[in-house]
């Protein structure tokens, strides 16, 4: 089985994914890191040198390549992965894939992302926490349509990583 974690930037897909994979004794993969390996440069550099459209094309291709493998793993996608091209339809159509939307509240996403926004090409230009909050609210409004097509939705608020992993395992088995 492949478990594909979906959710906004700052929802904890990677940190939850690492622990979930360890608990299930299967490998963990991170789509952004796989893209960086293929492109031999950082996500920020891809955005600044080649632009977002190029990034989205590579993202879709690397996703499909990873999901075509027969092995089991946990994959943390990027926050935009399911929202471009036919990626969400593709993920939802695979029988051996369980997609899990980690749904985190706007306020929590805002405070988490405010301290790390410099490393994120889509957020670096936002100056204040209010601007960031506004940006994430609009982003969630547009993206929820795709995120909500996940097979499972795990709403997370004050839970820590271990509790989130437990919640996901309970949904899966
Ligand atoms: C993006 C999220 C990022 C990364 C890129 C674009 C997005 O991944 O793929 O900066 O469009 O939301 P994380 O969600 O892992 O930060």
PDB file of C-alpha atoms and ligand atoms in Angstrom:
ATOM      1  CA  UNK A   1       0.000   0.000   0.000  1.00  0.00           C
ATOM      2  CA  UNK A   2       1.144   3.545  -0.708  1.00  0.00           C
ATOM      3  CA  UNK A   3       0.044   6.306   1.627  1.00  0.00           C
ATOM      4  CA  UNK A   4       0.037   9.754   0.060  1.00  0.00           C
ATOM      5  CA  UNK A   5      -0.088  12.654   2.498  1.00  0.00           C
ATOM      6  CA  UNK A   6      -1.821  15.749   1.212  1.00  0.00           C
ATOM      7  CA  UNK A   7      -2.239  19.178   2.762  1.00  0.00           C
ATOM      8  CA  UNK A   8      -1.242  22.808   2.844  1.00  0.00           C
ATOM      9  CA  UNK A   9       2.327  23.955   3.462  1.00  0.00           C
ATOM     10  CA  UNK A  10       2.899  23.814   7.199  1.00  0.00           C
ATOM     11  CA  UNK A  11       0.433  20.997   7.809  1.00  0.00           C
ATOM     12  CA  UNK A  12       3.265  18.682   8.877  1.00  0.00           C
ATOM     13  CA  UNK A  13       3.154  16.243   5.940  1.00  0.00           C
ATOM     14  CA  UNK A  14       6.882  15.497   6.132  1.00  0.00           C
ATOM     15  CA  UNK A  15       7.282  15.242   9.915  1.00  0.00           C
ATOM     16  CA  UNK A  16       4.110  13.155  10.204  1.00  0.00           C
ATOM     17  CA  UNK A  17       5.144  11.080   7.178  1.00  0.00           C
ATOM     18  CA  UNK A  18       8.555  10.188   8.632  1.00  0.00           C
ATOM     19  CA  UNK A  19       6.974   8.911  11.871  1.00  0.00           C
ATOM     20  CA  UNK A  20       4.092   7.189  10.096  1.00  0.00           C
ATOM     21  CA  UNK A  21       6.507   5.336   7.800  1.00  0.00           C
ATOM     22  CA  UNK A  22       8.634   4.291  10.787  1.00  0.00           C
ATOM     23  CA  UNK A  23       5.532   3.011  12.633  1.00  0.00           C
ATOM     24  CA  UNK A  24       4.441   1.005   9.580  1.00  0.00           C
ATOM     25  CA  UNK A  25       8.012  -0.143   8.820  1.00  0.00           C
ATOM     26  CA  UNK A  26       7.899   1.081   5.236  1.00  0.00           C
ATOM     27  CA  UNK A  27      10.094   3.715   3.526  1.00  0.00           C
ATOM     28  CA  UNK A  28       9.333   7.430   3.604  1.00  0.00           C
ATOM     29  CA  UNK A  29       9.615   9.592   0.487  1.00  0.00           C
ATOM     30  CA  UNK A  30       9.279  13.326   0.169  1.00  0.00           C
ATOM     31  CA  UNK A  31       8.163  14.617  -3.226  1.00  0.00           C
ATOM     32  CA  UNK A  32      10.017  17.948  -2.932  1.00  0.00           C
ATOM     33  CA  UNK A  33      13.269  16.100  -2.124  1.00  0.00           C
ATOM     34  CA  UNK A  34      12.713  13.714  -5.051  1.00  0.00           C
ATOM     35  CA  UNK A  35      12.203  16.720  -7.361  1.00  0.00           C
ATOM     36  CA  UNK A  36      15.401  18.305  -6.016  1.00  0.00           C
ATOM     37  CA  UNK A  37      17.281  15.043  -6.764  1.00  0.00           C
ATOM     38  CA  UNK A  38      15.957  14.897 -10.328  1.00  0.00           C
ATOM     39  CA  UNK A  39      16.605  18.604 -10.998  1.00  0.00           C
ATOM     40  CA  UNK A  40      19.864  18.678  -8.993  1.00  0.00           C
ATOM     41  CA  UNK A  41      18.918  21.975  -7.361  1.00  0.00           C
ATOM     42  CA  UNK A  42      16.642  23.341  -4.627  1.00  0.00           C
ATOM     43  CA  UNK A  43      12.902  24.000  -4.977  1.00  0.00           C
ATOM     44  CA  UNK A  44      13.572  27.736  -4.423  1.00  0.00           C
ATOM     45  CA  UNK A  45      16.096  27.735  -7.290  1.00  0.00           C
ATOM     46  CA  UNK A  46      13.684  25.922  -9.605  1.00  0.00           C
ATOM     47  CA  UNK A  47      11.039  28.588  -8.904  1.00  0.00           C
ATOM     48  CA  UNK A  48      13.440  31.511  -9.342  1.00  0.00           C
ATOM     49  CA  UNK A  49      15.358  30.173 -12.356  1.00  0.00           C
ATOM     50  CA  UNK A  50      12.709  28.258 -14.306  1.00  0.00           C
ATOM     51  CA  UNK A  51       9.423  29.506 -12.875  1.00  0.00           C
ATOM     52  CA  UNK A  52       6.391  27.897 -11.293  1.00  0.00           C
ATOM     53  CA  UNK A  53       4.930  26.388 -14.487  1.00  0.00           C
ATOM     54  CA  UNK A  54       8.130  24.434 -15.072  1.00  0.00           C
ATOM     55  CA  UNK A  55       8.088  23.316 -11.418  1.00  0.00           C
ATOM     56  CA  UNK A  56       4.471  22.087 -11.707  1.00  0.00           C
ATOM     57  CA  UNK A  57       5.290  20.021 -14.811  1.00  0.00           C
ATOM     58  CA  UNK A  58       8.249  18.347 -13.122  1.00  0.00           C
ATOM     59  CA  UNK A  59       6.221  17.854  -9.929  1.00  0.00           C
ATOM     60  CA  UNK A  60       3.457  16.022 -11.831  1.00  0.00           C
ATOM     61  CA  UNK A  61       5.953  13.798 -13.671  1.00  0.00           C
ATOM     62  CA  UNK A  62       7.962  12.868 -10.574  1.00  0.00           C
ATOM     63  CA  UNK A  63       4.718  12.110  -8.686  1.00  0.00           C
ATOM     64  CA  UNK A  64       3.523   9.709 -11.386  1.00  0.00           C
ATOM     65  CA  UNK A  65       6.901   8.009 -11.630  1.00  0.00           C
ATOM     66  CA  UNK A  66       6.998   7.420  -7.861  1.00  0.00           C
ATOM     67  CA  UNK A  67       3.424   6.130  -7.731  1.00  0.00           C
ATOM     68  CA  UNK A  68       4.022   3.719 -10.607  1.00  0.00           C
ATOM     69  CA  UNK A  69       6.344   1.669  -8.374  1.00  0.00           C
ATOM     70  CA  UNK A  70       4.860  -1.481  -6.886  1.00  0.00           C
ATOM     71  CA  UNK A  71       6.488  -1.108  -3.454  1.00  0.00           C
ATOM     72  CA  UNK A  72       4.842   0.273  -0.309  1.00  0.00           C
ATOM     73  CA  UNK A  73       5.846   3.673   1.082  1.00  0.00           C
ATOM     74  CA  UNK A  74       4.585   6.868   2.644  1.00  0.00           C
ATOM     75  CA  UNK A  75       4.841   9.890   0.355  1.00  0.00           C
ATOM     76  CA  UNK A  76       4.646  13.488   1.557  1.00  0.00           C
ATOM     77  CA  UNK A  77       3.496  15.610  -1.379  1.00  0.00           C
ATOM     78  CA  UNK A  78       3.979  19.379  -1.728  1.00  0.00           C
ATOM     79  CA  UNK A  79       1.101  21.659  -0.761  1.00  0.00           C
ATOM     80  CA  UNK A  80       0.264  22.341  -4.416  1.00  0.00           C
ATOM     81  CA  UNK A  81       0.798  18.838  -5.809  1.00  0.00           C
ATOM     82  CA  UNK A  82      -2.859  17.704  -6.038  1.00  0.00           C
ATOM     83  CA  UNK A  83      -4.020  21.070  -7.401  1.00  0.00           C
ATOM     84  CA  UNK A  84      -2.316  21.074 -10.822  1.00  0.00           C
ATOM     85  CA  UNK A  85      -2.859  19.077 -13.999  1.00  0.00           C
ATOM     86  CA  UNK A  86      -4.578  15.753 -13.422  1.00  0.00           C
ATOM     87  CA  UNK A  87      -2.559  14.858 -10.334  1.00  0.00           C
ATOM     88  CA  UNK A  88      -5.457  14.523  -7.867  1.00  0.00           C
ATOM     89  CA  UNK A  89      -7.510  12.432 -10.299  1.00  0.00           C
ATOM     90  CA  UNK A  90      -4.437  10.270 -10.834  1.00  0.00           C
ATOM     91  CA  UNK A  91      -3.811   9.802  -7.092  1.00  0.00           C
ATOM     92  CA  UNK A  92      -7.502   9.104  -6.400  1.00  0.00           C
ATOM     93  CA  UNK A  93      -7.704   6.562  -9.222  1.00  0.00           C
ATOM     94  CA  UNK A  94      -4.931   4.250  -8.042  1.00  0.00           C
ATOM     95  CA  UNK A  95      -6.199   1.231  -6.152  1.00  0.00           C
ATOM     96  CA  UNK A  96      -3.099   0.668  -4.046  1.00  0.00           C
ATOM     97  CA  UNK A  97      -2.936   4.308  -2.921  1.00  0.00           C
ATOM     98  CA  UNK A  98      -4.643   5.760   0.137  1.00  0.00           C
ATOM     99  CA  UNK A  99      -4.558   9.535   0.118  1.00  0.00           C
ATOM    100  CA  UNK A 100      -4.814  11.272   3.476  1.00  0.00           C
ATOM    101  CA  UNK A 101      -5.540  14.988   3.808  1.00  0.00           C
ATOM    102  CA  UNK A 102      -3.978  16.414   6.943  1.00  0.00           C
ATOM    103  CA  UNK A 103      -6.382  19.261   7.615  1.00  0.00           C
ATOM    104  CA  UNK A 104      -4.922  21.942   9.860  1.00  0.00           C
ATOM    105  CA  UNK A 105      -6.668  25.145  10.931  1.00  0.00           C
ATOM    106  CA  UNK A 106      -5.817  28.464   9.314  1.00  0.00           C
ATOM    107  CA  UNK A 107      -4.496  30.051  12.522  1.00  0.00           C
ATOM    108  CA  UNK A 108      -2.139  27.157  13.211  1.00  0.00           C
ATOM    109  CA  UNK A 109      -0.836  27.175   9.624  1.00  0.00           C
ATOM    110  CA  UNK A 110      -0.259  30.936   9.826  1.00  0.00           C
ATOM    111  CA  UNK A 111       1.750  30.887  13.031  1.00  0.00           C
ATOM    112  CA  UNK A 112       3.798  27.850  11.918  1.00  0.00           C
ATOM    113  CA  UNK A 113       4.573  29.309   8.502  1.00  0.00           C
ATOM    114  CA  UNK A 114       5.353  32.872   9.637  1.00  0.00           C
ATOM    115  CA  UNK A 115       8.703  31.815  11.105  1.00  0.00           C
ATOM    116  CA  UNK A 116       9.699  29.706   8.083  1.00  0.00           C
ATOM    117  CA  UNK A 117       8.306  31.659   5.162  1.00  0.00           C
ATOM    118  CA  UNK A 118      11.724  32.812   3.863  1.00  0.00           C
ATOM    119  CA  UNK A 119      12.520  29.290   2.575  1.00  0.00           C
ATOM    120  CA  UNK A 120       9.213  28.984   0.748  1.00  0.00           C
ATOM    121  CA  UNK A 121       9.093  30.596  -2.693  1.00  0.00           C
ATOM    122  CA  UNK A 122       5.333  31.219  -2.599  1.00  0.00           C
ATOM    123  CA  UNK A 123       5.411  32.914   0.829  1.00  0.00           C
ATOM    124  CA  UNK A 124       8.725  34.776   1.035  1.00  0.00           C
ATOM    125  CA  UNK A 125       7.244  38.062  -0.275  1.00  0.00           C
ATOM    126  CA  UNK A 126       4.556  38.291   2.440  1.00  0.00           C
ATOM    127  CA  UNK A 127       5.595  40.828   5.075  1.00  0.00           C
ATOM    128  CA  UNK A 128       3.188  40.613   8.011  1.00  0.00           C
ATOM    129  CA  UNK A 129       1.399  37.776   9.761  1.00  0.00           C
ATOM    130  CA  UNK A 130      -1.930  39.316   8.638  1.00  0.00           C
ATOM    131  CA  UNK A 131      -0.834  39.249   4.986  1.00  0.00           C
ATOM    132  CA  UNK A 132       0.254  35.639   5.382  1.00  0.00           C
ATOM    133  CA  UNK A 133      -3.057  34.734   7.044  1.00  0.00           C
ATOM    134  CA  UNK A 134      -4.952  36.291   4.147  1.00  0.00           C
ATOM    135  CA  UNK A 135      -2.829  34.465   1.590  1.00  0.00           C
ATOM    136  CA  UNK A 136      -3.324  31.079   3.284  1.00  0.00           C
ATOM    137  CA  UNK A 137      -7.081  31.673   3.656  1.00  0.00           C
ATOM    138  CA  UNK A 138      -7.400  32.276  -0.111  1.00  0.00           C
ATOM    139  CA  UNK A 139      -5.078  29.374  -0.893  1.00  0.00           C
ATOM    140  CA  UNK A 140      -7.135  27.004   1.273  1.00  0.00           C
ATOM    141  CA  UNK A 141     -10.327  28.216  -0.373  1.00  0.00           C
ATOM    142  CA  UNK A 142      -8.948  27.363  -3.842  1.00  0.00           C
ATOM    143  CA  UNK A 143      -7.179  24.177  -2.852  1.00  0.00           C
ATOM    144  CA  UNK A 144      -9.770  22.599  -0.554  1.00  0.00           C
ATOM    145  CA  UNK A 145     -11.593  21.335  -3.656  1.00  0.00           C
ATOM    146  CA  UNK A 146      -8.606  19.107  -4.456  1.00  0.00           C
ATOM    147  CA  UNK A 147      -7.564  18.276  -0.881  1.00  0.00           C
ATOM    148  CA  UNK A 148     -11.112  17.104  -0.090  1.00  0.00           C
ATOM    149  CA  UNK A 149     -10.908  14.443  -2.813  1.00  0.00           C
ATOM    150  CA  UNK A 150      -8.511  12.501  -0.560  1.00  0.00           C
ATOM    151  CA  UNK A 151      -9.755   9.098   0.588  1.00  0.00           C
ATOM    152  CA  UNK A 152      -9.287  10.030   4.244  1.00  0.00           C
ATOM    153  CA  UNK A 153      -9.403  13.384   5.975  1.00  0.00           C
ATOM    154  CA  UNK A 154      -7.657  13.755   9.308  1.00  0.00           C
ATOM    155  CA  UNK A 155      -8.459  17.013  11.082  1.00  0.00           C
ATOM    156  CA  UNK A 156      -5.597  18.090  13.282  1.00  0.00           C
ATOM    157  CA  UNK A 157      -5.601  20.966  15.719  1.00  0.00           C
ATOM    158  CA  UNK A 158      -3.492  20.932  18.865  1.00  0.00           C
ATOM    159  CA  UNK A 159      -2.350  17.328  18.372  1.00  0.00           C
ATOM    160  CA  UNK A 160       1.376  16.661  18.306  1.00  0.00           C
ATOM    161  CA  UNK A 161       3.038  14.578  15.592  1.00  0.00           C
ATOM    162  CA  UNK A 162       2.660  11.251  17.427  1.00  0.00           C
ATOM    163  CA  UNK A 163      -1.044  11.848  18.041  1.00  0.00           C
ATOM    164  CA  UNK A 164      -1.551  12.743  14.381  1.00  0.00           C
ATOM    165  CA  UNK A 165       0.238   9.539  13.331  1.00  0.00           C
ATOM    166  CA  UNK A 166      -2.051   7.543  15.648  1.00  0.00           C
ATOM    167  CA  UNK A 167      -5.127   9.244  14.193  1.00  0.00           C
ATOM    168  CA  UNK A 168      -3.998   8.331  10.668  1.00  0.00           C
ATOM    169  CA  UNK A 169      -3.272   4.715  11.607  1.00  0.00           C
ATOM    170  CA  UNK A 170      -6.740   4.416  13.155  1.00  0.00           C
ATOM    171  CA  UNK A 171      -8.286   5.661   9.903  1.00  0.00           C
ATOM    172  CA  UNK A 172      -6.215   3.304   7.769  1.00  0.00           C
ATOM    173  CA  UNK A 173      -6.582  -0.009   9.568  1.00  0.00           C
TER     174      UNK A 173
HETATM  175  C1  LIG B   1       4.159  24.412  -2.543  1.00  0.00           C
HETATM  176  C2  LIG B   1       4.504  23.699  -1.408  1.00  0.00           C
HETATM  177  C3  LIG B   1       5.880  23.266  -1.125  1.00  0.00           C
HETATM  178  C4  LIG B   1       6.692  23.116  -2.422  1.00  0.00           C
HETATM  179  C5  LIG B   1       6.592  24.354  -3.254  1.00  0.00           C
HETATM  180  C6  LIG B   1       5.146  24.721  -3.605  1.00  0.00           C
HETATM  181  C7  LIG B   1       2.749  24.827  -2.728  1.00  0.00           C
HETATM  182  O1  LIG B   1       5.870  22.019  -0.440  1.00  0.00           O
HETATM  183  O2  LIG B   1       6.258  22.003  -3.154  1.00  0.00           O
HETATM  184  O3  LIG B   1       7.202  25.404  -2.546  1.00  0.00           O
HETATM  185  O4  LIG B   1       2.348  25.154  -3.867  1.00  0.00           O
HETATM  186  O5  LIG B   1       1.977  24.824  -1.730  1.00  0.00           O
HETATM  187  P1  LIG B   1       5.469  21.857   1.137  1.00  0.00           P
HETATM  188  O6  LIG B   1       3.984  21.787   1.236  1.00  0.00           O
HETATM  189  O7  LIG B   1       6.120  20.558   1.506  1.00  0.00           O
HETATM  190  O8  LIG B   1       6.063  23.008   1.869  1.00  0.00           O
END
